[in-house]
């Protein structure tokens, strides 16, 4: 079992110096990316990640050079060659290489693709189920966080502030409204109903978020409402949790200095986490694309 890196059609040594200093991803963060969870030697919800990747590329005006089938095959090759059964695959596509200039000429650029597969420490992932601390911070990101680009400076600064306060991550608020986490989506439970911010340009339409809304919560008979809510609603929620590709459903047991759900994971949160884990182990039916 070994971690692998793939760049523009060939395998390279992890950490190899293969990216040009004139790559627009390096110079401007002019690139898009996806992170796919590998569970029991197969990708989970890969078609959902592909759909979001292609949407991000369209929004960024980066030409698509690879079909979904070819991209799927590359993911499978990485898993087969690495022999990694539990891990994740990172994929990044930049606009291309050219002398530094803000504007670009689409006809003269060839997208650059980087992929890598790494193992996951499942003990650390499972430990997240015990609950995490979060802090509240203002959402200082741009107006199109629905596009999954590598321009993540506000996220990086927020995450660093959170970790300095020994928190897992931050819950972000834009004009008083809870949007999402610095690295994840946010859900609240109130009176047995599940709430989360609508999938507009102020949040990233997380794949795990989609799994919760379209598959997991409905299978458990849990009512879902997508609506904006403020800090008061967050503070009065019965339960709070994050969702992301690596951690799945992550209970929030403390926000700033205040306990959430009595300082322990909430019952609905744990039901959702368990059901999601079961779905990940079983996998999704083929040809499920939304």
Short mmCIF file of C-alpha atoms in Angstrom, two decimals:
data_model
loop_
_atom_site.label_atom_id
_atom_site.label_comp_id
_atom_site.label_asym_id
_atom_site.label_seq_id
_atom_site.Cartn_x
_atom_site.Cartn_y
_atom_site.Cartn_z
CA UNK A 1 0.00 0.00 0.00
CA UNK A 2 1.46 3.37 -1.02
CA UNK A 3 0.35 6.93 -1.59
CA UNK A 4 0.48 7.98 -5.25
CA UNK A 5 0.52 11.20 -7.27
CA UNK A 6 -0.57 11.54 -10.89
CA UNK A 7 0.18 14.62 -13.00
CA UNK A 8 -0.83 15.25 -16.61
CA UNK A 9 -0.90 11.63 -17.71
CA UNK A 10 1.83 9.98 -15.66
CA UNK A 11 2.64 8.90 -12.12
CA UNK A 12 5.26 10.99 -10.32
CA UNK A 13 6.90 10.79 -6.93
CA UNK A 14 4.77 12.38 -4.16
CA UNK A 15 6.12 15.89 -3.63
CA UNK A 16 7.86 15.96 -7.03
CA UNK A 17 8.51 19.41 -8.49
CA UNK A 18 6.34 19.11 -11.60
CA UNK A 19 4.16 22.24 -11.53
CA UNK A 20 5.43 25.19 -13.58
CA UNK A 21 6.01 28.49 -11.80
CA UNK A 22 3.80 29.98 -14.53
CA UNK A 23 0.86 27.69 -13.75
CA UNK A 24 -2.16 29.93 -13.15
CA UNK A 25 -3.25 27.70 -10.28
CA UNK A 26 0.05 28.49 -8.56
CA UNK A 27 0.04 32.19 -9.48
CA UNK A 28 -3.62 33.08 -8.96
CA UNK A 29 -5.40 30.13 -7.39
CA UNK A 30 -6.98 29.88 -10.86
CA UNK A 31 -8.04 26.26 -10.48
CA UNK A 32 -10.81 23.99 -9.23
CA UNK A 33 -10.65 20.88 -7.09
CA UNK A 34 -12.53 17.95 -5.57
CA UNK A 35 -11.90 15.52 -2.72
CA UNK A 36 -13.45 12.06 -2.97
CA UNK A 37 -13.65 9.58 -0.10
CA UNK A 38 -12.40 6.05 -0.73
CA UNK A 39 -14.33 3.47 1.29
CA UNK A 40 -13.54 -0.24 1.14
CA UNK A 41 -11.50 0.27 -2.00
CA UNK A 42 -14.07 2.25 -3.98
CA UNK A 43 -15.01 5.88 -4.44
CA UNK A 44 -18.11 7.08 -2.66
CA UNK A 45 -20.55 9.34 -4.57
CA UNK A 46 -18.02 9.90 -7.36
CA UNK A 47 -20.67 10.90 -9.92
CA UNK A 48 -21.83 13.69 -7.59
CA UNK A 49 -18.27 14.97 -7.25
CA UNK A 50 -17.80 14.81 -11.03
CA UNK A 51 -20.97 16.78 -11.66
CA UNK A 52 -19.83 19.48 -9.23
CA UNK A 53 -16.34 19.52 -10.76
CA UNK A 54 -17.70 20.04 -14.26
CA UNK A 55 -20.03 22.76 -13.02
CA UNK A 56 -17.11 24.54 -11.34
CA UNK A 57 -15.13 24.30 -14.59
CA UNK A 58 -18.01 25.77 -16.59
CA UNK A 59 -18.41 28.63 -14.13
CA UNK A 60 -14.65 29.27 -14.28
CA UNK A 61 -14.54 28.96 -18.08
CA UNK A 62 -12.03 26.11 -17.90
CA UNK A 63 -12.53 23.68 -20.81
CA UNK A 64 -13.43 20.10 -19.96
CA UNK A 65 -10.93 17.73 -21.57
CA UNK A 66 -11.89 14.44 -19.93
CA UNK A 67 -15.15 12.50 -19.99
CA UNK A 68 -16.79 11.26 -16.77
CA UNK A 69 -15.97 7.66 -17.77
CA UNK A 70 -12.28 8.45 -18.28
CA UNK A 71 -12.17 10.35 -15.00
CA UNK A 72 -13.83 7.45 -13.21
CA UNK A 73 -11.24 5.09 -14.67
CA UNK A 74 -8.41 7.29 -13.40
CA UNK A 75 -9.83 7.18 -9.87
CA UNK A 76 -10.08 3.40 -10.09
CA UNK A 77 -6.49 3.12 -11.37
CA UNK A 78 -5.22 5.19 -8.44
CA UNK A 79 -7.02 2.91 -5.99
CA UNK A 80 -5.81 -0.24 -7.72
CA UNK A 81 -2.19 0.88 -8.04
CA UNK A 82 -1.97 2.26 -4.50
CA UNK A 83 -3.91 -0.63 -2.90
CA UNK A 84 -5.43 1.95 -0.54
CA UNK A 85 -8.79 0.76 0.77
CA UNK A 86 -9.58 3.61 3.18
CA UNK A 87 -8.48 7.06 2.11
CA UNK A 88 -9.24 9.96 -0.18
CA UNK A 89 -8.40 11.18 -3.68
CA UNK A 90 -7.57 14.83 -4.29
CA UNK A 91 -8.09 16.19 -7.82
CA UNK A 92 -7.07 19.67 -9.01
CA UNK A 93 -7.41 21.19 -12.48
CA UNK A 94 -5.81 24.55 -13.23
CA UNK A 95 -6.55 26.79 -16.20
CA UNK A 96 -3.07 26.19 -17.60
CA UNK A 97 0.44 27.62 -17.94
CA UNK A 98 1.23 31.08 -19.34
CA UNK A 99 3.37 34.13 -18.45
CA UNK A 100 1.79 35.97 -15.54
CA UNK A 101 -1.08 38.18 -16.68
CA UNK A 102 -4.47 38.54 -14.99
CA UNK A 103 -6.57 38.12 -18.15
CA UNK A 104 -6.36 34.83 -20.04
CA UNK A 105 -6.63 33.65 -23.63
CA UNK A 106 -8.66 30.44 -23.53
CA UNK A 107 -7.38 29.31 -26.93
CA UNK A 108 -3.74 29.32 -25.79
CA UNK A 109 -4.13 27.44 -22.50
CA UNK A 110 -4.16 23.73 -21.76
CA UNK A 111 -5.64 22.69 -18.39
CA UNK A 112 -3.24 20.96 -16.00
CA UNK A 113 -4.48 18.05 -13.89
CA UNK A 114 -3.07 16.80 -10.59
CA UNK A 115 -4.39 13.83 -8.62
CA UNK A 116 -3.19 12.12 -5.48
CA UNK A 117 -4.44 9.32 -3.25
CA UNK A 118 -3.70 9.17 0.47
CA UNK A 119 -4.69 7.00 3.39
CA UNK A 120 -7.05 8.03 6.18
CA UNK A 121 -6.63 7.36 9.89
CA UNK A 122 -10.02 5.81 10.61
CA UNK A 123 -9.46 6.07 14.35
CA UNK A 124 -9.25 9.85 13.97
CA UNK A 125 -12.34 9.90 11.73
CA UNK A 126 -14.30 7.77 14.20
CA UNK A 127 -13.24 10.01 17.08
CA UNK A 128 -15.07 12.90 15.41
CA UNK A 129 -18.29 11.08 16.25
CA UNK A 130 -17.71 11.94 19.91
CA UNK A 131 -18.28 15.62 19.13
CA UNK A 132 -16.16 18.68 18.38
CA UNK A 133 -15.79 22.28 19.44
CA UNK A 134 -16.59 25.12 17.03
CA UNK A 135 -16.17 28.88 17.16
CA UNK A 136 -18.26 31.56 15.44
CA UNK A 137 -16.57 33.87 12.94
CA UNK A 138 -17.72 36.35 10.26
CA UNK A 139 -17.98 34.96 6.73
CA UNK A 140 -15.47 37.04 4.75
CA UNK A 141 -15.44 34.97 1.56
CA UNK A 142 -16.38 36.17 -1.93
CA UNK A 143 -19.87 36.00 -3.43
CA UNK A 144 -19.46 32.71 -5.30
CA UNK A 145 -18.35 30.09 -2.80
CA UNK A 146 -20.64 27.69 -4.67
CA UNK A 147 -17.73 27.31 -7.13
CA UNK A 148 -15.14 24.93 -5.66
CA UNK A 149 -11.93 26.81 -6.42
CA UNK A 150 -8.53 26.71 -4.73
CA UNK A 151 -8.95 30.38 -3.76
CA UNK A 152 -9.41 29.61 -0.09
CA UNK A 153 -7.61 32.36 1.82
CA UNK A 154 -10.63 33.40 3.99
CA UNK A 155 -11.27 29.72 4.77
CA UNK A 156 -7.62 29.21 5.67
CA UNK A 157 -7.56 32.22 7.99
CA UNK A 158 -10.81 31.15 9.67
CA UNK A 159 -9.60 27.57 10.10
CA UNK A 160 -6.33 28.75 11.60
CA UNK A 161 -8.17 30.97 14.09
CA UNK A 162 -10.35 28.01 15.03
CA UNK A 163 -7.45 25.64 15.58
CA UNK A 164 -5.61 28.24 17.67
CA UNK A 165 -8.63 28.09 19.97
CA UNK A 166 -8.52 24.27 19.97
CA UNK A 167 -11.67 24.05 17.86
CA UNK A 168 -12.35 21.65 15.00
CA UNK A 169 -13.43 24.47 12.71
CA UNK A 170 -15.53 27.66 12.58
CA UNK A 171 -19.19 28.35 11.90
CA UNK A 172 -19.40 31.35 9.57
CA UNK A 173 -21.96 34.15 9.67
CA UNK A 174 -22.64 36.58 6.81
CA UNK A 175 -24.65 39.65 7.83
CA UNK A 176 -25.87 37.76 10.87
CA UNK A 177 -26.95 34.69 8.88
CA UNK A 178 -25.31 31.30 9.43
CA UNK A 179 -23.92 30.12 6.08
CA UNK A 180 -21.61 27.13 6.64
CA UNK A 181 -18.37 26.06 8.26
CA UNK A 182 -14.88 27.12 7.21
CA UNK A 183 -14.38 23.63 5.73
CA UNK A 184 -17.84 22.10 5.86
CA UNK A 185 -21.61 22.56 5.77
CA UNK A 186 -23.64 23.27 8.91
CA UNK A 187 -26.93 21.76 10.09
CA UNK A 188 -29.14 22.61 13.05
CA UNK A 189 -31.82 20.45 14.68
CA UNK A 190 -34.78 22.15 16.37
CA UNK A 191 -37.85 20.30 17.66
CA UNK A 192 -36.92 17.26 15.61
CA UNK A 193 -36.65 19.21 12.33
CA UNK A 194 -33.41 19.49 10.34
CA UNK A 195 -32.38 22.95 9.11
CA UNK A 196 -29.59 24.05 6.79
CA UNK A 197 -28.79 27.07 4.61
CA UNK A 198 -30.22 26.92 1.05
CA UNK A 199 -27.78 25.91 -1.69
CA UNK A 200 -27.20 29.36 -3.17
CA UNK A 201 -24.01 31.25 -4.02
CA UNK A 202 -23.16 31.75 -0.33
CA UNK A 203 -22.42 28.10 0.41
CA UNK A 204 -20.71 25.19 -1.30
CA UNK A 205 -23.20 22.49 -2.22
CA UNK A 206 -21.43 19.78 -0.26
CA UNK A 207 -21.71 16.19 -1.45
CA UNK A 208 -22.22 14.87 2.09
CA UNK A 209 -24.83 17.62 2.54
CA UNK A 210 -26.62 16.27 -0.54
CA UNK A 211 -26.48 12.73 0.83
CA UNK A 212 -28.08 13.88 4.08
CA UNK A 213 -30.83 15.85 2.34
CA UNK A 214 -31.70 13.43 -0.46
CA UNK A 215 -31.04 10.01 1.04
CA UNK A 216 -30.16 9.76 4.71
CA UNK A 217 -32.65 12.08 6.43
CA UNK A 218 -35.60 10.97 4.25
CA UNK A 219 -34.79 7.31 4.99
CA UNK A 220 -35.09 8.09 8.71
CA UNK A 221 -38.32 10.08 8.33
CA UNK A 222 -36.67 13.34 9.41
CA UNK A 223 -38.23 16.56 8.14
CA UNK A 224 -35.86 18.91 6.32
CA UNK A 225 -36.15 22.68 5.88
CA UNK A 226 -33.64 24.63 3.79
CA UNK A 227 -33.81 28.23 5.01
CA UNK A 228 -31.64 31.01 6.34
CA UNK A 229 -31.27 31.25 10.12
CA UNK A 230 -29.37 33.58 12.42
CA UNK A 231 -27.08 33.33 15.45
CA UNK A 232 -30.00 33.28 17.88
CA UNK A 233 -31.44 30.24 16.10
CA UNK A 234 -28.03 28.55 16.25
CA UNK A 235 -27.69 29.26 19.96
CA UNK A 236 -31.18 27.90 20.64
CA UNK A 237 -30.83 24.79 18.47
CA UNK A 238 -31.22 21.41 20.14
CA UNK A 239 -28.37 19.95 18.08
CA UNK A 240 -25.72 21.20 15.65
CA UNK A 241 -23.43 19.29 13.33
CA UNK A 242 -21.03 19.70 10.41
CA UNK A 243 -20.90 17.58 7.28
CA UNK A 244 -17.86 17.04 5.07
CA UNK A 245 -16.38 14.39 2.80
CA UNK A 246 -13.80 13.10 5.26
CA UNK A 247 -15.64 13.24 8.58
CA UNK A 248 -19.18 12.58 7.38
CA UNK A 249 -21.62 13.81 10.05
CA UNK A 250 -19.66 15.55 12.82
CA UNK A 251 -21.54 16.46 16.03
CA UNK A 252 -20.88 19.91 17.50
CA UNK A 253 -20.85 19.68 21.28
CA UNK A 254 -19.48 23.13 22.06
CA UNK A 255 -19.82 26.51 20.32
CA UNK A 256 -17.45 29.15 21.61
CA UNK A 257 -17.79 28.69 25.40
CA UNK A 258 -21.27 27.21 25.39
CA UNK A 259 -22.20 23.51 25.38
CA UNK A 260 -24.44 22.23 22.59
CA UNK A 261 -26.92 19.42 23.23
CA UNK A 262 -25.75 19.18 26.83
CA UNK A 263 -22.15 18.86 25.72
CA UNK A 264 -22.65 15.53 23.95
CA UNK A 265 -23.72 14.41 20.46
CA UNK A 266 -27.46 14.74 19.87
CA UNK A 267 -29.66 11.71 19.23
CA UNK A 268 -30.72 12.79 15.72
CA UNK A 269 -27.15 13.67 14.80
CA UNK A 270 -25.96 10.22 15.82
CA UNK A 271 -28.76 8.54 13.85
CA UNK A 272 -27.75 10.50 10.76
CA UNK A 273 -24.06 9.70 11.25
CA UNK A 274 -24.77 6.00 11.62
CA UNK A 275 -27.06 5.90 8.57
CA UNK A 276 -24.53 7.81 6.45
CA UNK A 277 -21.74 5.42 7.44
CA UNK A 278 -23.94 2.49 6.43
CA UNK A 279 -24.65 4.14 3.07
CA UNK A 280 -20.93 4.73 2.52
CA UNK A 281 -20.11 1.10 3.27
CA UNK A 282 -22.85 -0.18 0.97
CA UNK A 283 -22.08 2.32 -1.79
CA UNK A 284 -24.46 4.12 -4.12
CA UNK A 285 -26.24 2.45 -7.05
CA UNK A 286 -24.55 2.96 -10.42
CA UNK A 287 -25.82 5.67 -12.77
CA UNK A 288 -26.99 7.82 -9.86
CA UNK A 289 -26.22 11.33 -11.13
CA UNK A 290 -27.77 14.60 -9.97
#
